CSV table of C-alpha atoms in Angstrom, one decimal:
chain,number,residue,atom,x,y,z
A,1,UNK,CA,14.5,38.6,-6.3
A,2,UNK,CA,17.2,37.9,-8.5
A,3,UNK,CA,20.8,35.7,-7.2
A,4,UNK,CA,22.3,39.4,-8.3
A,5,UNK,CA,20.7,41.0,-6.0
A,6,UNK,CA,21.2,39.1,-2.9
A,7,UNK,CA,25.0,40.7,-2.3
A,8,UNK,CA,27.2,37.4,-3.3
A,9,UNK,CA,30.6,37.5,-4.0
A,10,UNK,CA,31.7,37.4,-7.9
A,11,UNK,CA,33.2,33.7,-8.0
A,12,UNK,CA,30.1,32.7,-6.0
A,13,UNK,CA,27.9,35.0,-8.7
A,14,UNK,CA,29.7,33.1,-11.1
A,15,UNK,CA,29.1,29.6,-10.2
A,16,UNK,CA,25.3,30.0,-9.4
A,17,UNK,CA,24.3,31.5,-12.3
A,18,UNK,CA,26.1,28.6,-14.7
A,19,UNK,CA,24.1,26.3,-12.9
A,20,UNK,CA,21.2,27.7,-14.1
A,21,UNK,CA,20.3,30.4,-11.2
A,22,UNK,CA,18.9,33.6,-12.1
A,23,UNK,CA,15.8,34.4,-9.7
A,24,UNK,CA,16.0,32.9,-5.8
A,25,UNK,CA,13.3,30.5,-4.7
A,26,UNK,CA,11.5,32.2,-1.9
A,27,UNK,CA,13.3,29.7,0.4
A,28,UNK,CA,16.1,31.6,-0.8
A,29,UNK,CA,15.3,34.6,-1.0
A,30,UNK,CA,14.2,34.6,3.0
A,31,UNK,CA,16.9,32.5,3.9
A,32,UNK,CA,19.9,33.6,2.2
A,33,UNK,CA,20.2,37.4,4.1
A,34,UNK,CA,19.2,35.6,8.0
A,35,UNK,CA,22.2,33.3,7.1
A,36,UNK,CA,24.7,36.1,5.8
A,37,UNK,CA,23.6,38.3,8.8
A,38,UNK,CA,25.0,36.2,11.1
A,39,UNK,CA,21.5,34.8,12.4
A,40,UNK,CA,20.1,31.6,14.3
A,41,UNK,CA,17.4,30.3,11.4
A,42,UNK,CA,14.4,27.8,11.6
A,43,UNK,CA,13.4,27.0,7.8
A,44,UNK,CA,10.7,25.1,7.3
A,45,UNK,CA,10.1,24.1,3.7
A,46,UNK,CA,9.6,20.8,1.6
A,47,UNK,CA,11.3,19.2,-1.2
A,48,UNK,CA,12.3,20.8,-4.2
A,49,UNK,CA,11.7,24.2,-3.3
A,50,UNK,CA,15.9,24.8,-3.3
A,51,UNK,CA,16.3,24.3,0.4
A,52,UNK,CA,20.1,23.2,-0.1
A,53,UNK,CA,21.3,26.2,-1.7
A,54,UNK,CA,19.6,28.6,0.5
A,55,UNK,CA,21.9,27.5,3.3
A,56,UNK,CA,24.7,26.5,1.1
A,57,UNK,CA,25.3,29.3,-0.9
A,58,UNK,CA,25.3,32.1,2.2
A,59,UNK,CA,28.1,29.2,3.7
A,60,UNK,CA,30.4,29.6,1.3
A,61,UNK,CA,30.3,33.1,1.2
A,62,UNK,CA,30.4,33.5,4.5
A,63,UNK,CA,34.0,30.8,4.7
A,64,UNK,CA,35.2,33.0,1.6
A,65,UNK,CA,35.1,36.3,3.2
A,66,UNK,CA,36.6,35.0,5.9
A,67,UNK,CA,39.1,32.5,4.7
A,68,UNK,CA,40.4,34.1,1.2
A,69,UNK,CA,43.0,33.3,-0.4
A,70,UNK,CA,45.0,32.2,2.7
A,71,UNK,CA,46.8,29.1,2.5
A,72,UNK,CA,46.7,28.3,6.5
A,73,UNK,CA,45.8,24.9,7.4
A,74,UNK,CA,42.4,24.4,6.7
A,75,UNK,CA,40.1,23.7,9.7
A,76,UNK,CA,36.4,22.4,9.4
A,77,UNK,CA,34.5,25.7,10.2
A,78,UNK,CA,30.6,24.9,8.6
A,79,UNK,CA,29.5,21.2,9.5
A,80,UNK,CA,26.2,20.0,7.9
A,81,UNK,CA,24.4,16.8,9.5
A,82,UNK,CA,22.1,14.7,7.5
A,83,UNK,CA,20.2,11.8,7.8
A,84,UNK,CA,20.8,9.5,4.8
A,85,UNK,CA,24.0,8.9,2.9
A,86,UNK,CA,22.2,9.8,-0.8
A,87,UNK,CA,20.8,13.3,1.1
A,88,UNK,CA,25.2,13.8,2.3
A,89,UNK,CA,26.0,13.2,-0.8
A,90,UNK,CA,23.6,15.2,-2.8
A,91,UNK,CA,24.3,18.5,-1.0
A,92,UNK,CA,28.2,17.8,-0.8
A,93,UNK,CA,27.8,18.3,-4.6
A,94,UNK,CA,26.1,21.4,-4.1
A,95,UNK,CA,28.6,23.2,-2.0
A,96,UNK,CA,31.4,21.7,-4.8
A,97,UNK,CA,29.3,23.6,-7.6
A,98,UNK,CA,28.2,26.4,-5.8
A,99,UNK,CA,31.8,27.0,-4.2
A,100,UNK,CA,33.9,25.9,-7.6
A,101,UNK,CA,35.9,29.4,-8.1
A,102,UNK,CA,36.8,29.7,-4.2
A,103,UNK,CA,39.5,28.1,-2.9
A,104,UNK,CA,37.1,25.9,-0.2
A,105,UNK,CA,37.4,22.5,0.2
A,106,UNK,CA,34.4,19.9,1.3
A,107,UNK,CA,34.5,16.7,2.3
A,108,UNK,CA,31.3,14.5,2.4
A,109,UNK,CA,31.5,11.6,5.0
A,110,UNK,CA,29.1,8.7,6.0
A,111,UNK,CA,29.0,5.2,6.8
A,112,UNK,CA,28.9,2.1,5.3
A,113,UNK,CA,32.0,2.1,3.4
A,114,UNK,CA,35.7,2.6,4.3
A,115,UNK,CA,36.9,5.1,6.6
A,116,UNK,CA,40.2,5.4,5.1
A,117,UNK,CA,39.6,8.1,1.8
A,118,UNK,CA,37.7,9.9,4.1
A,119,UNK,CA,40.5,10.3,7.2
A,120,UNK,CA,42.7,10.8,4.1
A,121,UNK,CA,40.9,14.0,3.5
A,122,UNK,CA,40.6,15.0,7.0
A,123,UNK,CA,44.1,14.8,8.1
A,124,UNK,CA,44.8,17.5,4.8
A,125,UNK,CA,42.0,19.7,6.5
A,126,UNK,CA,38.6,20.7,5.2
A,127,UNK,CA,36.4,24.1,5.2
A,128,UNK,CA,33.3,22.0,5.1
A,129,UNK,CA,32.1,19.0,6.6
A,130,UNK,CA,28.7,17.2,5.5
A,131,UNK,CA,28.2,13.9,7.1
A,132,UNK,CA,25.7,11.8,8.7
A,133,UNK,CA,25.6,11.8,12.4
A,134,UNK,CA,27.0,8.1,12.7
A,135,UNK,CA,30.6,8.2,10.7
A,136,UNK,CA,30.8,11.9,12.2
A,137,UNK,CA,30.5,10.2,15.6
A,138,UNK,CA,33.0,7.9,15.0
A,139,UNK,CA,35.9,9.6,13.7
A,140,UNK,CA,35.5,12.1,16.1
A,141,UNK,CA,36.2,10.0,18.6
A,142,UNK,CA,39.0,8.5,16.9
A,143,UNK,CA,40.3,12.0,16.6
A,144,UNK,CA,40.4,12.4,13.1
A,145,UNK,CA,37.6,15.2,13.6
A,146,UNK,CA,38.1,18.6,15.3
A,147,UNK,CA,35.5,21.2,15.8
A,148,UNK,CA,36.5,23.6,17.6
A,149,UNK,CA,36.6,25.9,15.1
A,150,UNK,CA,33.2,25.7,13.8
A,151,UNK,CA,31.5,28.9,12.7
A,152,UNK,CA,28.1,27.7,11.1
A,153,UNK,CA,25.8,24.2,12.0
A,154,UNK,CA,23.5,23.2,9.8
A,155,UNK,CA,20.7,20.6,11.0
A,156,UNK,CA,19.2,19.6,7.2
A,157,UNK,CA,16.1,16.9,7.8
A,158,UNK,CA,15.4,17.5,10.9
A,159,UNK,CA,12.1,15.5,10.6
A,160,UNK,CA,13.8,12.7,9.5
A,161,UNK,CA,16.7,12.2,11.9
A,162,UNK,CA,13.9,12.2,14.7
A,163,UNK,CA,12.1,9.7,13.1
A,164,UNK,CA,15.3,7.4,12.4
A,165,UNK,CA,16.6,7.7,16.3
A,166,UNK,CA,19.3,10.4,15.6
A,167,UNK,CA,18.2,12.5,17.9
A,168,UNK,CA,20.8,11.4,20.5
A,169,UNK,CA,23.5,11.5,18.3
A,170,UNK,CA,22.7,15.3,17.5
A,171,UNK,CA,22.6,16.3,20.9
A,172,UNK,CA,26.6,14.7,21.6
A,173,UNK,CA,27.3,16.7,18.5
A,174,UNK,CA,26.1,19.7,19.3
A,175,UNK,CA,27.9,19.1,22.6
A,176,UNK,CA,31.0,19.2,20.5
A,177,UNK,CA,30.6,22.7,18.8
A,178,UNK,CA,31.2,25.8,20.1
A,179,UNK,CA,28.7,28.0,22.1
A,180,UNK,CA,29.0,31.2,19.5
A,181,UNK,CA,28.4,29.1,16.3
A,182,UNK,CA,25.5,30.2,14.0
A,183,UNK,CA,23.3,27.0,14.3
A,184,UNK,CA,20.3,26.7,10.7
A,185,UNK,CA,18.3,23.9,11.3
A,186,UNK,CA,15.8,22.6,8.4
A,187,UNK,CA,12.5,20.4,8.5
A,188,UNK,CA,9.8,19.7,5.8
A,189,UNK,CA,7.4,19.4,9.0
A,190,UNK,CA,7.7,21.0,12.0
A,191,UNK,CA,5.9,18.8,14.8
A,192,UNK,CA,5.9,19.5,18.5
A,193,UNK,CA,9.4,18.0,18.8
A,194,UNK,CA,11.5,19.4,16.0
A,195,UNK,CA,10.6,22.6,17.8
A,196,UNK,CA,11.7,21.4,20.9
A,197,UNK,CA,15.1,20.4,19.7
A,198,UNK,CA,15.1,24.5,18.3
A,199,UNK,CA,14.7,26.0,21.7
A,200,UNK,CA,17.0,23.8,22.6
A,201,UNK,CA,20.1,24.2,20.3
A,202,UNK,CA,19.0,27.5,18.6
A,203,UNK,CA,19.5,31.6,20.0
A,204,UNK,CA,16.9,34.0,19.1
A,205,UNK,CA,16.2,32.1,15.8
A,206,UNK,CA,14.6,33.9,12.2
A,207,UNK,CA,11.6,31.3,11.1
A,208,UNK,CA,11.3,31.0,7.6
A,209,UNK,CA,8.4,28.7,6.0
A,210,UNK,CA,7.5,29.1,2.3
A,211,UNK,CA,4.3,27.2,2.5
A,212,UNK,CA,2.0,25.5,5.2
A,213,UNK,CA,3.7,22.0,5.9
A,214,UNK,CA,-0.2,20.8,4.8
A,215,UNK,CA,-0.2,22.1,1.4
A,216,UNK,CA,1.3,19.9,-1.8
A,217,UNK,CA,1.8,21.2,-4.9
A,218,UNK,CA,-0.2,23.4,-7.1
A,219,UNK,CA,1.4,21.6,-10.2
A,220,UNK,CA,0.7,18.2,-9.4
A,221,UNK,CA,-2.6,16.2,-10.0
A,222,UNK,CA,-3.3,14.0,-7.6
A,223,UNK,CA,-5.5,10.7,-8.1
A,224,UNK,CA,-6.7,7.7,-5.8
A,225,UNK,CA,-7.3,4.4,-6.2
A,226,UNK,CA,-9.5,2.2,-3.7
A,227,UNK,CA,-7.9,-1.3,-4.4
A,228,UNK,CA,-7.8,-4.7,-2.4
A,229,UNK,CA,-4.9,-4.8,-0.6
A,230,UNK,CA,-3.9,-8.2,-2.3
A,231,UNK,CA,-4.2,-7.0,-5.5
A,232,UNK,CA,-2.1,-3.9,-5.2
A,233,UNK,CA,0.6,-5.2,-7.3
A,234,UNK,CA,-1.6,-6.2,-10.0
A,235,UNK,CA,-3.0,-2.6,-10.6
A,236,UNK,CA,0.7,-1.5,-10.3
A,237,UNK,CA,1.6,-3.7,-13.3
A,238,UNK,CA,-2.2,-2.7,-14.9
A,239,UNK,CA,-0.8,1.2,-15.1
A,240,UNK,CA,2.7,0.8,-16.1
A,241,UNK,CA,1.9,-1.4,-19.0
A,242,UNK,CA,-1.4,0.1,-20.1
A,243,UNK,CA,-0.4,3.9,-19.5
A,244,UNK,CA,3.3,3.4,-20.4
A,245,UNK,CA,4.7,4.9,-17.5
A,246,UNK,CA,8.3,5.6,-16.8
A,247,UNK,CA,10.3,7.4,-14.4
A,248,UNK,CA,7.9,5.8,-12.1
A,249,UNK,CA,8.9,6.7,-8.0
A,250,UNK,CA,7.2,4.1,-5.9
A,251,UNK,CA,6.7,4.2,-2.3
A,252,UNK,CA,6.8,1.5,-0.2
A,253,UNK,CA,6.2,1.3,3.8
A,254,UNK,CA,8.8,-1.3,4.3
A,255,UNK,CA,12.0,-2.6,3.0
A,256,UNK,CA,10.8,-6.1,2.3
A,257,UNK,CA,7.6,-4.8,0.9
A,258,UNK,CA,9.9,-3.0,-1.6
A,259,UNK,CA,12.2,-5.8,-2.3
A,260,UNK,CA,9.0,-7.7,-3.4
A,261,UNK,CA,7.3,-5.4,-5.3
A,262,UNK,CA,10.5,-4.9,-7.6
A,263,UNK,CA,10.3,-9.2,-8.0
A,264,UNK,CA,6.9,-8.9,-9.3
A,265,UNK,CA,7.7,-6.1,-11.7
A,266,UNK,CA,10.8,-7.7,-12.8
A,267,UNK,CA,9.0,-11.4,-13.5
A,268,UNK,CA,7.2,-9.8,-15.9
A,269,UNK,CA,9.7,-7.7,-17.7
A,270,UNK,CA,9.7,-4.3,-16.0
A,271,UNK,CA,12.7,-2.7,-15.5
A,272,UNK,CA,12.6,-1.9,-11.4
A,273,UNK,CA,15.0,-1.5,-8.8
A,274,UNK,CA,14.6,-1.2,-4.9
A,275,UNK,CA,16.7,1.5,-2.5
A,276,UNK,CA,16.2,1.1,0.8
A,277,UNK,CA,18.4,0.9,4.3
A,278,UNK,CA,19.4,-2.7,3.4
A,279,UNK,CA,21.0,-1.9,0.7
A,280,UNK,CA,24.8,-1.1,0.4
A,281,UNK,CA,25.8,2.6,0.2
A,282,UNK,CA,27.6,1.8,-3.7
A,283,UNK,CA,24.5,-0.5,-4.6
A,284,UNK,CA,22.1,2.8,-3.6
A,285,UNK,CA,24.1,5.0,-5.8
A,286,UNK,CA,24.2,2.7,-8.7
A,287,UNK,CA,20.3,2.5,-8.7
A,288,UNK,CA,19.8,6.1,-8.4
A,289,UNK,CA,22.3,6.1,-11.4
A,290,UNK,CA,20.5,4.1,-13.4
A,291,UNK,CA,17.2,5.6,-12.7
A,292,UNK,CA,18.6,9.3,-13.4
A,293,UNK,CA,20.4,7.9,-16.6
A,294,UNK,CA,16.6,6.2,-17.7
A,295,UNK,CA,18.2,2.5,-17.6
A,296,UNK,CA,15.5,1.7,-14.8
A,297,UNK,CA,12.1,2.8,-15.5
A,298,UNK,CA,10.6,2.1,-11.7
A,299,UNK,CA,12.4,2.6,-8.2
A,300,UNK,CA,10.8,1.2,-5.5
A,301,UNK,CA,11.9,3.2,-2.5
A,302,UNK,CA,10.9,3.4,1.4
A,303,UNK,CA,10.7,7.6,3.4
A,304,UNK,CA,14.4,7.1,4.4
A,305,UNK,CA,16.0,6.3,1.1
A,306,UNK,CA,14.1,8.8,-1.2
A,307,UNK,CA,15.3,11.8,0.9
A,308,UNK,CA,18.3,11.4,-1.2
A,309,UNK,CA,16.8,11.5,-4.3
A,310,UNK,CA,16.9,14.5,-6.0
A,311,UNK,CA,15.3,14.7,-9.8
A,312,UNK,CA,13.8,17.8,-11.2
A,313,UNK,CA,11.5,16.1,-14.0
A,314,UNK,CA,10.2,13.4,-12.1
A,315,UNK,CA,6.5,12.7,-13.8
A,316,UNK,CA,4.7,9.9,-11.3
A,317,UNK,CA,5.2,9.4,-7.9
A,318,UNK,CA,3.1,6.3,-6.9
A,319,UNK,CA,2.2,5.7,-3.3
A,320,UNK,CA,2.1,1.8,-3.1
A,321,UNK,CA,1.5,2.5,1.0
A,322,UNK,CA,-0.1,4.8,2.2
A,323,UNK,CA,1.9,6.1,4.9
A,324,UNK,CA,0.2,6.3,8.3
A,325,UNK,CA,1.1,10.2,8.7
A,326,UNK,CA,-0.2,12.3,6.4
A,327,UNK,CA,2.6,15.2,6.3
A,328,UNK,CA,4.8,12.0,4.9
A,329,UNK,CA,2.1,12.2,1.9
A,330,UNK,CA,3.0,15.8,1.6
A,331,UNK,CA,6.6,15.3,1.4
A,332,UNK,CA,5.9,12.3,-1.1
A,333,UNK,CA,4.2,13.5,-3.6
A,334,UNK,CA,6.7,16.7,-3.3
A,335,UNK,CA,9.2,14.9,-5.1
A,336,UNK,CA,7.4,15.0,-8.3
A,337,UNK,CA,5.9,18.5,-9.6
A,338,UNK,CA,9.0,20.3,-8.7
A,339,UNK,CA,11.2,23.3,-10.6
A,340,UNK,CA,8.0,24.4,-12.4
A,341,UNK,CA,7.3,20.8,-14.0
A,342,UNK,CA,3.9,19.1,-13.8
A,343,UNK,CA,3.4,15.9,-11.8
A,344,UNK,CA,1.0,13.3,-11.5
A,345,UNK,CA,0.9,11.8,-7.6
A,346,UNK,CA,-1.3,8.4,-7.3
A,347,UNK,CA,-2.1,6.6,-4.1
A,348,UNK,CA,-3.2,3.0,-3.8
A,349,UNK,CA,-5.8,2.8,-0.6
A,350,UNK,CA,-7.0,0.2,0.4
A,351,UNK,CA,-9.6,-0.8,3.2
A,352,UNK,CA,-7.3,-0.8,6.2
A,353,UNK,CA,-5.9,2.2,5.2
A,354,UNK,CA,-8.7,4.4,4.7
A,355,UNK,CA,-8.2,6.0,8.0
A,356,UNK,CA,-4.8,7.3,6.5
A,357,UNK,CA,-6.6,8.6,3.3
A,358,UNK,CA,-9.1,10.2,5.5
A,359,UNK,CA,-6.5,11.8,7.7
A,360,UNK,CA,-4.4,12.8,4.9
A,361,UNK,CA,-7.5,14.8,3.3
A,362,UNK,CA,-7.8,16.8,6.3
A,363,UNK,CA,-4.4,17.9,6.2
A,364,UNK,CA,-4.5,18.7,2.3
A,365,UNK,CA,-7.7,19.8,2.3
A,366,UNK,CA,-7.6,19.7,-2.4
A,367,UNK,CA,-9.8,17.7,-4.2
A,368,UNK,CA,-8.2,14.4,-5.1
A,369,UNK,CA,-9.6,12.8,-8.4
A,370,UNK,CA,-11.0,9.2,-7.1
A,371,UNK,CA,-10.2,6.6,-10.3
A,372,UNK,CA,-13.6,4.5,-10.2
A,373,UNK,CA,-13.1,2.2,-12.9
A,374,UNK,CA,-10.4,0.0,-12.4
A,375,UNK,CA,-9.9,-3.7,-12.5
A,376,UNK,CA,-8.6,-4.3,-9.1
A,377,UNK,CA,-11.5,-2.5,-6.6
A,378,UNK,CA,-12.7,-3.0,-2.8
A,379,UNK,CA,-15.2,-5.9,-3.3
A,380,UNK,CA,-17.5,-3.8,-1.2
A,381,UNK,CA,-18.8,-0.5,-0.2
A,382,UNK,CA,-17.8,2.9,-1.1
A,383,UNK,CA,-14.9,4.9,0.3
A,384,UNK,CA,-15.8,8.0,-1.5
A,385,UNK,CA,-18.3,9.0,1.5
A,386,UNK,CA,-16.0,7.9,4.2
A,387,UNK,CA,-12.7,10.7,2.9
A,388,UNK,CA,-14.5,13.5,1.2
A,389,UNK,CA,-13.6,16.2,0.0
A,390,UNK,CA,-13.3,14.5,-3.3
A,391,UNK,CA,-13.7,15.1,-6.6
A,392,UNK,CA,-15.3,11.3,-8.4
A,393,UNK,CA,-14.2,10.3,-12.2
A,394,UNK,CA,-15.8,7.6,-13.8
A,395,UNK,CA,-12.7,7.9,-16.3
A,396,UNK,CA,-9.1,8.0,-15.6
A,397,UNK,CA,-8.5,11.4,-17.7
A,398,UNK,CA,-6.0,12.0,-20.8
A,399,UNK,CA,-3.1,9.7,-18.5
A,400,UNK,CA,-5.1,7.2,-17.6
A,401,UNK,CA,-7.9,6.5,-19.8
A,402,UNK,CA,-10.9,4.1,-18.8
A,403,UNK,CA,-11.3,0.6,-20.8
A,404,UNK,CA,-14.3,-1.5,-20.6
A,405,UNK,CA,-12.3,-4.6,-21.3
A,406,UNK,CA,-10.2,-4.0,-17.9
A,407,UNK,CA,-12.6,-5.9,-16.3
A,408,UNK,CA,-12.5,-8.5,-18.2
A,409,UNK,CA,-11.6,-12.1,-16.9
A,410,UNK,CA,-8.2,-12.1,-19.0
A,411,UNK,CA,-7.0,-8.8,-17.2
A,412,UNK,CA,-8.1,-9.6,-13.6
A,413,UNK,CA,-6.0,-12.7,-13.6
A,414,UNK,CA,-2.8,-12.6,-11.5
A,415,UNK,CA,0.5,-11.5,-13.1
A,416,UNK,CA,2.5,-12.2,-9.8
């Protein structure tokens, strides 16, 4: 279906299609008439497949109709609530380029810096409201926030904010809205609990899901490495120096884990930064900067921080850890593939994770291209047996091509 057809205003028409929109995602194209009809919606659907503007660009048509041209104070009437401060940022920009020739106003709001610009802002008065659930918390009760107006609530990572302890902090909010809002909530998986929190905050809901949560995508090639968990770090190194890589996203399970991999590619002259929780909000966006604008070649991120990240031509996504549930793995390697691009996703397993490989290939139920001949492998056995199906290479392919001399004593010893 083409943006075109979907009933938008002009300005709106306008806006999308110089950023490049001419035919709606099906995320979109499901989402986008639910929303505009007034309707409860559950979207399920993972990164990259333009879950943002489906609820973003029905919003501001929505506030348009219904606001115009009038220059009445301006009262927050769509509220979206995020997770992370990158993800609150990312689809504040959104609703400024989607939204660019109405007269709507958004305000993007989170903690971890000062509260002053941002009370600024509110006391002028606001049309939208993106914020994670924290600051929104906060200046609410310092009565700087006022929502009794609200017409639409948008729940964006649902997953995610149960898995960081937000789930609290939603429910006070909700608490805080009116009964007759329109309430979208979206997750990339949809476990017994996000479905819960539905019935729960949702009327009658539409359910939209684009793909099963299992599936990853058909554009991205996925390989695994079985690799002693000491020397993970030295096959790290091994591929970005033999195969050249760049615009490298790793994943790490933890934030010092992260922090140390970065040291090790750094000591040995590898452009890498580190995003994680830890981190200051103006040091996160200065490494995604530099790793958008190519200065940085590797970031080293944990789950939480790369929600935020949003980078259409992303060519590796490396999973340092496996994580220990496999939908993460799906939403991993989601971030690289996306808007039609190839991908290449890698996983480093080693032998106290192969219960994670194995339950991942249940879920994905694809043939994942096991790299045999490496210089950093389990010492013994073989894991092939133990995580079928698979598909065995005795070669790396055209990216990662095998060499004899990898095994040599010179390129086994330690670089860390």
């Amino acid at each position: 279906m083409l943006f075109e057809d979907l009933s938008l205003s002009k300005s709106i028409q306008k806006a999308v299609f110089e950023e490049g929109y001419i035919e709606a995602t099906p995320i979109q194209e499901q989402s986008i008439p639910i929303v505009l009809a007034g309707r409860d919606l559950i979207g399920c659907a993972q990164t990259g497949t333009g879950k943002t503007a489906a609820f973003a660009i029905p919003i501001i048509h929505q506030l348009h109709r219904m606001v115009g041209s009038s220059n009445k104070a301006k009262v927050i009437r769509a509220l979206v609530i995020t997770p992370t401060r990158e993800l609150a940022v990312q689809i504040g920009q959104n609703f400024d380029r989607y939204g660019k020739y109405t007269n709507l106003t958004q305000l993007t709001i989170f903690g971890g810096v000062s509260q002053i610009p941002q009370v600024d802002v509110l006391r002028k008065g606001v049309d939208v409201l993106v914020a994670t659930p924290g600051r929104l918390l906060d200046l609410h009760k310092q009565g700087y926030i006022n929502l009794d107006h609200l017409h639409t609530l948008v729940l964006d990572e649902a997953d995610q904010m149960l898995d960081m302890g937000f789930v609290n902090d939603v429910k006070k909010i909700v608490k805080l809205t009116p009964n007759n809002r329109q309430t979208l909530l979206f997750s990339a998986t949809m476990p017994i609990a996000i479905r819960e929190l539905a019935e729960m905050f949702l009327k009658d809901p539409a359910t939209v899901s684009v793909s099963p949560v299992s599936s990853t995508a058909e554009n991205v090639e996925q390989r695994v490495y079985f690799v002693d968990k000491t020397e993970k770090r030295n096959l790290l190194y091994h591929l970005i120096r033999n195969e050249k890589l760049s615009d490298v996203l790793v994943f790490s399970r933890t934030k010092h884990g992260a922090d140390n991999v970065v040291k090790a590619l750094r000591k040995h002259g590898v452009a890498a930064e580190a995003i994680h929780g830890d981190k200051s909000q103006g040091a996160r966006q200065r490494v995604l900067d530099a790793f958008k604008n190519k200065e940085v070649g590797v970031l080293v991120a944990t789950d939480i921080a790369a929600r935020g990240i949003d980078i259409d031509q992303l060519p590796y996504v490396i999973n340092f850890d496996l994580p220990n549930i496999p939908e993460t793995y799906v939403h991993r390697i989601g971030r690289t593939g996306r808007a039609g691009n190839g991908g290449i996703a890698i996983s480093f397993c080693s032998k106290d994770e192969a219960p994670y490989w194995k339950d991942i290939m249940k879920l994905i139920k694809v043939e994942v291209t096991t790299i045999s001949e490496h210089p950093y492998p389990w010492h013994e056995g073989s894991p092939e047996a133990e995580t079928a199906p698979q598909k065995n290479s005795n070669r790396s392919g055209d990216a990662h091509k095998s060499r004899k001399s990898a095994n040599s004593k010179q390129n086994k010893k330690r670089w860390y």
